[in-house]
């Protein structure tokens, strides 16, 4: 009964490099959400995707950040030209349907800890 | 409007005591209020959730109390145990927006 799988668990990049974070949703889930968690803070919504479509990217920085969820394969969060402020834990969640409630909650992965040197 | 404010930031409770964490919101369109539990190095896991048409929901030792007029809700953990030591987040969402808006989190420590 595999949950939401994120990899890598830890990622170290130097300033200016690219970071690629992967998320495989739970089986049967076609809705994916990305959140960012800064140290000692709550999770902040970034983007919501369905297969091949970005539905809501209101929380995503306009520059350097992009996300995709192709027909085949995991969802990818890409950060180009990383800066120190990008250091955070990035969490992916998935759900079977778009409506979030107790019967179909968002299930979270264990996150990718991104460190920028 | 989109914020959910959570308090306290940290909480220490003796084993067997009651842990209480509070949240307040502004957006009256919110209609789903979950609580998540997060252990170090792990992702948040849904603990319990409530809709505004009820004032209380209980699951085992965990209870959500909801005050619609005050726009506040709280998590009560009865008979707190050392295994409950974790960070707790309240959250909210509303129909038409699938994203969750999280509070800042409460680091709970249960002393044996």
PDB file of C-alpha atoms in Angstrom:
ATOM      1  CA  UNK A   1       0.000   0.000   0.000  1.00  0.00           C
ATOM      2  CA  UNK A   2       2.465   2.582  -1.228  1.00  0.00           C
ATOM      3  CA  UNK A   3       1.870   6.135  -0.128  1.00  0.00           C
ATOM      4  CA  UNK A   4       2.998   9.309  -1.822  1.00  0.00           C
ATOM      5  CA  UNK A   5       6.624   8.846  -2.833  1.00  0.00           C
ATOM      6  CA  UNK A   6       8.990  11.770  -3.059  1.00  0.00           C
ATOM      7  CA  UNK A   7      12.575  11.729  -4.161  1.00  0.00           C
ATOM      8  CA  UNK A   8      15.190  12.575  -3.443  1.00  0.00           C
ATOM      9  CA  UNK A   9      14.676  12.888   0.304  1.00  0.00           C
ATOM     10  CA  UNK A  10      17.586  15.290   0.557  1.00  0.00           C
ATOM     11  CA  UNK A  11      19.008  17.466  -2.178  1.00  0.00           C
ATOM     12  CA  UNK A  12      21.992  19.788  -1.986  1.00  0.00           C
ATOM     13  CA  UNK A  13      22.581  22.354  -4.688  1.00  0.00           C
ATOM     14  CA  UNK A  14      24.906  25.298  -5.146  1.00  0.00           C
ATOM     15  CA  UNK A  15      23.532  28.711  -5.930  1.00  0.00           C
ATOM     16  CA  UNK A  16      22.656  29.011  -9.609  1.00  0.00           C
ATOM     17  CA  UNK A  17      22.079  25.300 -10.169  1.00  0.00           C
ATOM     18  CA  UNK A  18      18.789  23.621 -10.959  1.00  0.00           C
ATOM     19  CA  UNK A  19      16.787  21.488  -8.527  1.00  0.00           C
ATOM     20  CA  UNK A  20      14.341  18.826  -9.674  1.00  0.00           C
ATOM     21  CA  UNK A  21      11.975  17.327  -7.134  1.00  0.00           C
ATOM     22  CA  UNK A  22       9.850  14.304  -7.986  1.00  0.00           C
ATOM     23  CA  UNK A  23       6.532  13.122  -6.645  1.00  0.00           C
ATOM     24  CA  UNK A  24       4.682   9.903  -7.405  1.00  0.00           C
ATOM     25  CA  UNK A  25       1.105  10.114  -6.110  1.00  0.00           C
ATOM     26  CA  UNK A  26      -0.732   7.301  -4.431  1.00  0.00           C
ATOM     27  CA  UNK A  27      -2.173   4.694  -6.764  1.00  0.00           C
ATOM     28  CA  UNK A  28      -5.427   5.912  -8.243  1.00  0.00           C
ATOM     29  CA  UNK A  29      -4.764   9.552  -7.364  1.00  0.00           C
ATOM     30  CA  UNK A  30      -4.694  11.981 -10.252  1.00  0.00           C
ATOM     31  CA  UNK A  31      -4.549  15.238  -8.265  1.00  0.00           C
ATOM     32  CA  UNK A  32      -1.211  16.497  -6.981  1.00  0.00           C
ATOM     33  CA  UNK A  33      -0.387  19.450  -4.743  1.00  0.00           C
ATOM     34  CA  UNK A  34       2.969  20.963  -3.879  1.00  0.00           C
ATOM     35  CA  UNK A  35       3.640  22.811  -0.616  1.00  0.00           C
ATOM     36  CA  UNK A  36       6.753  24.483   0.766  1.00  0.00           C
ATOM     37  CA  UNK A  37       7.697  24.502   4.439  1.00  0.00           C
ATOM     38  CA  UNK A  38      10.274  26.942   5.714  1.00  0.00           C
ATOM     39  CA  UNK A  39      11.968  26.160   9.059  1.00  0.00           C
ATOM     40  CA  UNK A  40       9.623  26.670  12.026  1.00  0.00           C
ATOM     41  CA  UNK A  41       6.733  27.605   9.740  1.00  0.00           C
ATOM     42  CA  UNK A  42       3.597  26.010   8.382  1.00  0.00           C
ATOM     43  CA  UNK A  43       3.180  24.640   4.911  1.00  0.00           C
ATOM     44  CA  UNK A  44       2.475  27.114   2.134  1.00  0.00           C
ATOM     45  CA  UNK A  45       0.558  26.051  -0.963  1.00  0.00           C
ATOM     46  CA  UNK A  46       2.458  26.365  -4.221  1.00  0.00           C
ATOM     47  CA  UNK A  47       0.639  24.612  -7.060  1.00  0.00           C
ATOM     48  CA  UNK A  48      -2.154  22.151  -7.808  1.00  0.00           C
ATOM     49  CA  UNK A  49      -2.015  19.893 -10.874  1.00  0.00           C
ATOM     50  CA  UNK A  50      -4.114  17.255 -12.529  1.00  0.00           C
ATOM     51  CA  UNK A  51      -2.722  14.964 -15.144  1.00  0.00           C
ATOM     52  CA  UNK A  52      -1.117  17.184 -17.821  1.00  0.00           C
ATOM     53  CA  UNK A  53      -2.817  20.336 -16.453  1.00  0.00           C
ATOM     54  CA  UNK A  54      -1.910  23.073 -14.011  1.00  0.00           C
ATOM     55  CA  UNK A  55      -5.120  23.993 -12.205  1.00  0.00           C
ATOM     56  CA  UNK A  56      -3.932  26.528  -9.621  1.00  0.00           C
ATOM     57  CA  UNK A  57      -0.447  27.991  -9.431  1.00  0.00           C
ATOM     58  CA  UNK A  58      -1.357  30.970  -7.280  1.00  0.00           C
ATOM     59  CA  UNK A  59       1.261  30.108  -4.643  1.00  0.00           C
ATOM     60  CA  UNK A  60       4.160  29.589  -6.981  1.00  0.00           C
ATOM     61  CA  UNK A  61       6.801  32.310  -7.490  1.00  0.00           C
ATOM     62  CA  UNK A  62       6.483  33.753 -10.980  1.00  0.00           C
ATOM     63  CA  UNK A  63      10.126  33.269 -11.821  1.00  0.00           C
ATOM     64  CA  UNK A  64      12.437  30.249 -11.661  1.00  0.00           C
ATOM     65  CA  UNK A  65       9.744  27.823 -10.454  1.00  0.00           C
ATOM     66  CA  UNK A  66       7.753  25.467 -12.664  1.00  0.00           C
ATOM     67  CA  UNK A  67       5.735  22.301 -12.188  1.00  0.00           C
ATOM     68  CA  UNK A  68       4.410  19.568 -14.398  1.00  0.00           C
ATOM     69  CA  UNK A  69       2.444  16.352 -14.076  1.00  0.00           C
ATOM     70  CA  UNK A  70       2.802  14.441 -17.339  1.00  0.00           C
ATOM     71  CA  UNK A  71       0.484  11.721 -18.556  1.00  0.00           C
ATOM     72  CA  UNK A  72       3.097   9.147 -17.657  1.00  0.00           C
ATOM     73  CA  UNK A  73       5.526   9.450 -14.775  1.00  0.00           C
ATOM     74  CA  UNK A  74       5.818  11.503 -11.622  1.00  0.00           C
ATOM     75  CA  UNK A  75       5.031  15.130 -11.025  1.00  0.00           C
ATOM     76  CA  UNK A  76       8.117  17.353 -11.178  1.00  0.00           C
ATOM     77  CA  UNK A  77       8.767  20.603  -9.342  1.00  0.00           C
ATOM     78  CA  UNK A  78      11.660  22.414 -10.973  1.00  0.00           C
ATOM     79  CA  UNK A  79      13.566  25.306  -9.475  1.00  0.00           C
ATOM     80  CA  UNK A  80      16.010  27.014 -11.801  1.00  0.00           C
ATOM     81  CA  UNK A  81      18.988  29.120 -10.695  1.00  0.00           C
ATOM     82  CA  UNK A  82      18.447  28.304  -7.029  1.00  0.00           C
ATOM     83  CA  UNK A  83      19.157  30.879  -4.330  1.00  0.00           C
ATOM     84  CA  UNK A  84      19.732  30.505  -0.579  1.00  0.00           C
ATOM     85  CA  UNK A  85      16.109  31.455   0.123  1.00  0.00           C
ATOM     86  CA  UNK A  86      14.915  28.353  -1.725  1.00  0.00           C
ATOM     87  CA  UNK A  87      16.238  26.179   1.121  1.00  0.00           C
ATOM     88  CA  UNK A  88      13.159  24.497   2.561  1.00  0.00           C
ATOM     89  CA  UNK A  89      11.251  21.252   2.781  1.00  0.00           C
ATOM     90  CA  UNK A  90       9.030  20.663  -0.234  1.00  0.00           C
ATOM     91  CA  UNK A  91       6.040  18.410   0.268  1.00  0.00           C
ATOM     92  CA  UNK A  92       3.851  16.772  -2.294  1.00  0.00           C
ATOM     93  CA  UNK A  93       0.313  15.598  -1.568  1.00  0.00           C
ATOM     94  CA  UNK A  94      -2.190  13.685  -3.659  1.00  0.00           C
ATOM     95  CA  UNK A  95      -5.916  13.019  -3.598  1.00  0.00           C
ATOM     96  CA  UNK A  96      -8.285  10.897  -5.668  1.00  0.00           C
ATOM     97  CA  UNK A  97     -10.650  13.775  -6.437  1.00  0.00           C
ATOM     98  CA  UNK A  98     -10.385  17.566  -6.392  1.00  0.00           C
ATOM     99  CA  UNK A  99     -12.724  18.092  -3.469  1.00  0.00           C
ATOM    100  CA  UNK A 100     -10.785  17.893  -0.236  1.00  0.00           C
ATOM    101  CA  UNK A 101     -12.582  16.450   2.765  1.00  0.00           C
ATOM    102  CA  UNK A 102     -12.235  13.689   5.316  1.00  0.00           C
ATOM    103  CA  UNK A 103     -13.349  11.023   2.873  1.00  0.00           C
ATOM    104  CA  UNK A 104     -10.765  11.999   0.299  1.00  0.00           C
ATOM    105  CA  UNK A 105      -8.056  13.870   2.179  1.00  0.00           C
ATOM    106  CA  UNK A 106      -4.759  14.999   0.801  1.00  0.00           C
ATOM    107  CA  UNK A 107      -2.114  12.373   1.586  1.00  0.00           C
ATOM    108  CA  UNK A 108       1.364  13.794   2.026  1.00  0.00           C
ATOM    109  CA  UNK A 109       4.748  12.378   1.158  1.00  0.00           C
ATOM    110  CA  UNK A 110       7.729  12.698   3.497  1.00  0.00           C
ATOM    111  CA  UNK A 111       9.138  15.618   1.565  1.00  0.00           C
ATOM    112  CA  UNK A 112      12.375  16.665  -0.083  1.00  0.00           C
ATOM    113  CA  UNK A 113      14.748  18.725   2.051  1.00  0.00           C
ATOM    114  CA  UNK A 114      16.481  21.161  -0.265  1.00  0.00           C
ATOM    115  CA  UNK A 115      19.664  22.829   0.928  1.00  0.00           C
ATOM    116  CA  UNK A 116      21.362  25.558  -1.069  1.00  0.00           C
ATOM    117  CA  UNK A 117      25.056  26.110  -0.456  1.00  0.00           C
TER     118      UNK A 117
ATOM    119  CA  UNK B   1      -8.413  36.749   4.503  1.00  0.00           C
ATOM    120  CA  UNK B   2      -6.555  33.585   3.627  1.00  0.00           C
ATOM    121  CA  UNK B   3      -4.706  33.274   6.910  1.00  0.00           C
ATOM    122  CA  UNK B   4      -5.200  30.747   9.637  1.00  0.00           C
ATOM    123  CA  UNK B   5      -3.608  31.827  12.921  1.00  0.00           C
ATOM    124  CA  UNK B   6      -2.490  29.129  15.337  1.00  0.00           C
ATOM    125  CA  UNK B   7      -1.421  29.290  18.964  1.00  0.00           C
ATOM    126  CA  UNK B   8       0.557  28.548  20.994  1.00  0.00           C
ATOM    127  CA  UNK B   9       3.781  28.129  19.051  1.00  0.00           C
ATOM    128  CA  UNK B  10       4.992  25.524  21.530  1.00  0.00           C
ATOM    129  CA  UNK B  11       3.356  23.620  24.351  1.00  0.00           C
ATOM    130  CA  UNK B  12       4.641  21.371  27.118  1.00  0.00           C
ATOM    131  CA  UNK B  13       2.171  19.080  28.877  1.00  0.00           C
ATOM    132  CA  UNK B  14       2.640  16.408  31.491  1.00  0.00           C
ATOM    133  CA  UNK B  15       1.747  12.838  30.631  1.00  0.00           C
ATOM    134  CA  UNK B  16      -1.934  12.255  31.246  1.00  0.00           C
ATOM    135  CA  UNK B  17      -2.815  15.930  30.913  1.00  0.00           C
ATOM    136  CA  UNK B  18      -4.940  17.716  28.296  1.00  0.00           C
ATOM    137  CA  UNK B  19      -3.248  19.437  25.374  1.00  0.00           C
ATOM    138  CA  UNK B  20      -5.159  22.312  23.777  1.00  0.00           C
ATOM    139  CA  UNK B  21      -4.195  24.046  20.541  1.00  0.00           C
ATOM    140  CA  UNK B  22      -6.208  26.917  19.098  1.00  0.00           C
ATOM    141  CA  UNK B  23      -6.770  28.292  15.606  1.00  0.00           C
ATOM    142  CA  UNK B  24      -8.626  31.293  14.238  1.00  0.00           C
ATOM    143  CA  UNK B  25      -9.600  32.181  10.681  1.00  0.00           C
ATOM    144  CA  UNK B  26     -11.055  35.131   8.803  1.00  0.00           C
ATOM    145  CA  UNK B  27     -12.442  33.725   5.578  1.00  0.00           C
ATOM    146  CA  UNK B  28     -16.069  32.675   6.201  1.00  0.00           C
ATOM    147  CA  UNK B  29     -16.011  30.685   2.963  1.00  0.00           C
ATOM    148  CA  UNK B  30     -13.836  28.052   4.636  1.00  0.00           C
ATOM    149  CA  UNK B  31     -15.893  24.899   5.082  1.00  0.00           C
ATOM    150  CA  UNK B  32     -13.384  22.183   5.958  1.00  0.00           C
ATOM    151  CA  UNK B  33     -11.010  22.282   8.925  1.00  0.00           C
ATOM    152  CA  UNK B  34      -8.490  19.438   9.310  1.00  0.00           C
ATOM    153  CA  UNK B  35      -5.754  18.937  11.857  1.00  0.00           C
ATOM    154  CA  UNK B  36      -2.479  17.373  10.784  1.00  0.00           C
ATOM    155  CA  UNK B  37       0.215  15.715  12.898  1.00  0.00           C
ATOM    156  CA  UNK B  38       3.826  15.825  11.777  1.00  0.00           C
ATOM    157  CA  UNK B  39       6.781  13.928  13.238  1.00  0.00           C
ATOM    158  CA  UNK B  40      10.374  15.027  12.538  1.00  0.00           C
ATOM    159  CA  UNK B  41      11.498  14.044   9.060  1.00  0.00           C
ATOM    160  CA  UNK B  42       8.003  12.999   8.024  1.00  0.00           C
ATOM    161  CA  UNK B  43       5.138  14.518   6.091  1.00  0.00           C
ATOM    162  CA  UNK B  44       1.947  15.737   7.753  1.00  0.00           C
ATOM    163  CA  UNK B  45      -0.676  13.078   8.406  1.00  0.00           C
ATOM    164  CA  UNK B  46      -4.387  13.792   8.763  1.00  0.00           C
ATOM    165  CA  UNK B  47      -5.466  13.402  12.386  1.00  0.00           C
ATOM    166  CA  UNK B  48      -9.066  14.583  12.499  1.00  0.00           C
ATOM    167  CA  UNK B  49     -11.241  17.043  10.591  1.00  0.00           C
ATOM    168  CA  UNK B  50     -14.516  18.925  11.022  1.00  0.00           C
ATOM    169  CA  UNK B  51     -17.062  20.827   8.976  1.00  0.00           C
ATOM    170  CA  UNK B  52     -18.750  23.983  10.314  1.00  0.00           C
ATOM    171  CA  UNK B  53     -22.182  22.366  10.562  1.00  0.00           C
ATOM    172  CA  UNK B  54     -21.128  20.609  13.788  1.00  0.00           C
ATOM    173  CA  UNK B  55     -19.652  22.110  16.949  1.00  0.00           C
ATOM    174  CA  UNK B  56     -17.611  19.129  18.074  1.00  0.00           C
ATOM    175  CA  UNK B  57     -16.077  15.959  16.688  1.00  0.00           C
ATOM    176  CA  UNK B  58     -14.371  13.280  18.719  1.00  0.00           C
ATOM    177  CA  UNK B  59     -12.137  10.442  17.605  1.00  0.00           C
ATOM    178  CA  UNK B  60     -10.558   8.507  20.433  1.00  0.00           C
ATOM    179  CA  UNK B  61      -8.473  10.883  22.567  1.00  0.00           C
ATOM    180  CA  UNK B  62      -8.692  13.667  19.963  1.00  0.00           C
ATOM    181  CA  UNK B  63     -11.519  16.217  19.874  1.00  0.00           C
ATOM    182  CA  UNK B  64     -12.108  19.232  17.660  1.00  0.00           C
ATOM    183  CA  UNK B  65     -14.255  22.028  19.085  1.00  0.00           C
ATOM    184  CA  UNK B  66     -15.631  24.477  16.527  1.00  0.00           C
ATOM    185  CA  UNK B  67     -17.087  27.940  17.194  1.00  0.00           C
ATOM    186  CA  UNK B  68     -18.513  29.270  13.950  1.00  0.00           C
ATOM    187  CA  UNK B  69     -19.553  32.672  15.287  1.00  0.00           C
ATOM    188  CA  UNK B  70     -16.098  33.318  16.730  1.00  0.00           C
ATOM    189  CA  UNK B  71     -14.386  31.797  13.686  1.00  0.00           C
ATOM    190  CA  UNK B  72     -12.259  29.654  15.940  1.00  0.00           C
ATOM    191  CA  UNK B  73     -11.543  25.960  16.321  1.00  0.00           C
ATOM    192  CA  UNK B  74      -9.357  23.983  18.650  1.00  0.00           C
ATOM    193  CA  UNK B  75      -7.797  20.563  19.088  1.00  0.00           C
ATOM    194  CA  UNK B  76      -7.982  18.837  22.456  1.00  0.00           C
ATOM    195  CA  UNK B  77      -5.804  15.815  23.179  1.00  0.00           C
ATOM    196  CA  UNK B  78      -7.009  13.974  26.255  1.00  0.00           C
ATOM    197  CA  UNK B  79      -4.727  11.801  28.386  1.00  0.00           C
ATOM    198  CA  UNK B  80      -1.704  13.079  26.454  1.00  0.00           C
ATOM    199  CA  UNK B  81       1.077  10.529  25.937  1.00  0.00           C
ATOM    200  CA  UNK B  82       4.793  10.911  25.106  1.00  0.00           C
ATOM    201  CA  UNK B  83       4.027   9.404  21.682  1.00  0.00           C
ATOM    202  CA  UNK B  84       1.842  12.438  20.978  1.00  0.00           C
ATOM    203  CA  UNK B  85       4.936  14.643  20.978  1.00  0.00           C
ATOM    204  CA  UNK B  86       4.929  16.127  17.463  1.00  0.00           C
ATOM    205  CA  UNK B  87       4.116  19.301  15.570  1.00  0.00           C
ATOM    206  CA  UNK B  88       0.423  19.913  14.993  1.00  0.00           C
ATOM    207  CA  UNK B  89      -0.999  22.033  12.203  1.00  0.00           C
ATOM    208  CA  UNK B  90      -4.519  23.279  11.771  1.00  0.00           C
ATOM    209  CA  UNK B  91      -5.665  23.983   8.234  1.00  0.00           C
ATOM    210  CA  UNK B  92      -8.676  25.159   6.272  1.00  0.00           C
ATOM    211  CA  UNK B  93     -10.040  24.976   2.772  1.00  0.00           C
ATOM    212  CA  UNK B  94     -13.195  25.895   0.909  1.00  0.00           C
ATOM    213  CA  UNK B  95     -15.150  24.426  -1.955  1.00  0.00           C
ATOM    214  CA  UNK B  96     -13.797  25.553  -5.275  1.00  0.00           C
ATOM    215  CA  UNK B  97     -10.254  25.796  -3.959  1.00  0.00           C
ATOM    216  CA  UNK B  98      -8.483  22.542  -3.407  1.00  0.00           C
ATOM    217  CA  UNK B  99      -5.510  23.973  -1.588  1.00  0.00           C
ATOM    218  CA  UNK B 100      -5.136  23.799   2.170  1.00  0.00           C
ATOM    219  CA  UNK B 101      -4.255  26.940   4.129  1.00  0.00           C
ATOM    220  CA  UNK B 102      -2.132  25.934   7.110  1.00  0.00           C
ATOM    221  CA  UNK B 103      -1.559  27.516  10.491  1.00  0.00           C
ATOM    222  CA  UNK B 104       1.986  28.144  11.685  1.00  0.00           C
ATOM    223  CA  UNK B 105       2.153  24.935  13.730  1.00  0.00           C
ATOM    224  CA  UNK B 106       2.440  24.017  17.407  1.00  0.00           C
ATOM    225  CA  UNK B 107       5.320  21.965  18.707  1.00  0.00           C
ATOM    226  CA  UNK B 108       3.857  19.742  21.419  1.00  0.00           C
ATOM    227  CA  UNK B 109       6.050  18.024  23.987  1.00  0.00           C
ATOM    228  CA  UNK B 110       4.571  15.521  26.425  1.00  0.00           C
ATOM    229  CA  UNK B 111       6.800  14.983  29.454  1.00  0.00           C
ATOM    230  CA  UNK B 112       6.767  11.480  30.945  1.00  0.00           C
TER     231      UNK B 112
END
